[in-house]
Amino acid sequence: MGSKALIFFALLSFSAVSSLKTASAVENEEDPGLAMNFYKDTCPQAEDIIKEQVRLLYKRHKNTAFSWLRNIFHDCAVQSCDASLLLDSTRRSLSEKEMDRSFGMRNFRYIETIKEAVERECPGVVSCADILVLSARDGIVSLGGPYIPLKTGRRDGRKSRAEILEEYLPDHNESMSVVLDRFAAMGIDTPGLVALLGSHSVGRTHCVKLVHRLYPEVDPALNRDHVEHMLYKCPDSIPDPKAVQYVRNDRGTPMVLDNNYYRNILDNKGLLIVDHQLATDKRTKPYVKKMAKSQSYFFKEFSRAITILSENNPLTGSKGEIRKQCNVANKLH
């Protein structure tokens, strides 16, 4: 009787283990996670359509490429790479787009242009989160940066993360310790952080974000030759929020993602406090100097950091949804 009982329990245990393995296999089959060319069977033209739309939009509106690059950071750095950034405000929640950390962000309507083009080919298949990531990838190329192979398969979140945004996105005047900690939480190390901030090689900084370095007294850390230009572009200590007053991040190659940014900040021409700190903090300065000397090193670290950022806690499998419109969750559509 004892031996029969042992055999019964042995069979029961084997059955339980087999069931667990089967359940795990089913779950993995349902949620393959991110993968290269995720849409090869369901929408094989998806990545080509996105690339072509990015090219056409860049041809008409050069500043769209800056927007695509900024989008990936502002979306993926805030808890999950799930296109929560793109959601409009509702009666119950505020949009991340309307937060102070998102000041100056624009061109969201062109994400809808890309989405509409993809939807015409493959309705309800490609997520806004993947469109956001791939438009950044292709925008980087438009700006003369490296082509970065990125995985797809993300799904879209259903809610804004505006209420926690400041816990994840460092401000431009935060200490370098805070900035390093925020990036480290995503798995991005010090050279990765230094490379990502090389995005400041392109685009512009609004006067409202830098006048505290000019008024009432000029920050003595600033290059005196550069101050004259900054004062010319930002003549008011309290800029009119309705006026578009700004300084180009890089006067030399403002439309090119390159390592000129690092030479500028080593020459005290960084516009933001974080730029100045990057060039002076003992933890980051060695990498700034290395990237100033080698564009290939900058591109290598930049590509690695963008890849990590793009894979930050995505929704995959049956989580989230595939939005019909990128600015509205389906339940509100």
XYZ file of N, CA, C and O in Angstrom, residues 5 7 53 66-67 70 101 108 115-116 119 137 143 186 189 224 239 246 252 255 265 269 312 333:
96
model
N 1.106 4.274 -2.841
C 0.910 5.690 -2.490
C 2.070 6.533 -3.014
O 1.885 7.637 -3.558
N 4.013 5.843 -5.570
C 3.905 5.929 -7.035
C 2.853 6.965 -7.430
O 3.048 7.777 -8.346
N 7.630 57.807 -44.269
C 6.898 58.936 -43.696
C 7.839 59.892 -42.958
O 7.710 61.111 -43.056
N 14.036 66.451 -34.675
C 14.347 66.765 -33.281
C 13.258 66.220 -32.367
O 13.531 65.689 -31.289
N 12.013 66.369 -32.829
C 10.873 65.914 -32.038
C 10.899 64.403 -31.844
O 10.650 63.905 -30.746
N 13.462 63.548 -29.240
C 13.046 63.917 -27.882
C 11.917 63.015 -27.389
O 11.844 62.680 -26.205
N 8.078 69.648 -17.720
C 9.239 68.934 -18.264
C 9.092 68.689 -19.762
O 10.067 68.358 -20.434
N 3.460 66.516 -32.456
C 2.758 65.265 -32.143
C 1.759 64.898 -33.240
O 1.492 63.719 -33.479
N 0.941 57.189 -38.229
C 0.001 56.152 -37.801
C -1.058 55.894 -38.880
O -1.379 54.737 -39.199
N -1.598 56.968 -39.461
C -2.627 56.828 -40.492
C -2.082 56.076 -41.714
O -2.780 55.246 -42.308
N -1.862 52.451 -40.726
C -3.206 51.881 -40.595
C -3.833 51.561 -41.951
O -4.585 50.598 -42.078
N 14.352 56.286 -34.359
C 15.464 55.620 -35.039
C 15.735 56.254 -36.398
O 16.887 56.569 -36.741
N 19.255 63.084 -39.182
C 20.132 64.096 -38.599
C 21.613 63.755 -38.739
O 22.471 64.422 -38.150
N 17.355 52.941 -15.264
C 16.916 52.331 -16.531
C 17.959 51.375 -17.087
O 17.773 50.799 -18.155
N 24.378 53.347 -18.084
C 25.544 53.695 -17.276
C 26.062 55.091 -17.634
O 25.472 55.807 -18.461
N 32.558 83.780 -22.412
C 32.178 85.191 -22.610
C 31.812 85.487 -24.060
O 30.933 86.303 -24.342
N 11.087 86.058 -20.335
C 10.638 85.910 -21.720
C 9.122 85.791 -21.827
O 8.468 85.209 -20.961
N 14.563 81.494 -28.612
C 15.413 80.333 -28.336
C 16.838 80.572 -28.818
O 17.120 81.500 -29.581
N 27.337 75.770 -34.747
C 28.173 75.297 -35.847
C 27.467 74.319 -36.761
O 27.435 74.488 -37.990
N 21.901 71.261 -37.330
C 21.002 70.250 -37.891
C 21.675 68.877 -37.982
O 21.148 67.977 -38.620
N 30.776 72.074 -25.003
C 30.609 72.146 -23.549
C 31.958 72.176 -22.830
O 32.081 72.751 -21.747
N 30.412 76.397 -23.569
C 29.337 76.927 -24.404
C 28.036 76.129 -24.244
O 27.107 76.288 -25.028
N 12.980 49.794 -22.356
C 12.687 50.015 -20.942
C 11.249 49.610 -20.591
O 10.293 50.315 -20.908
N -12.048 56.124 -27.442
C -12.084 56.455 -28.868
C -13.524 56.628 -29.369
O -14.361 55.790 -29.066
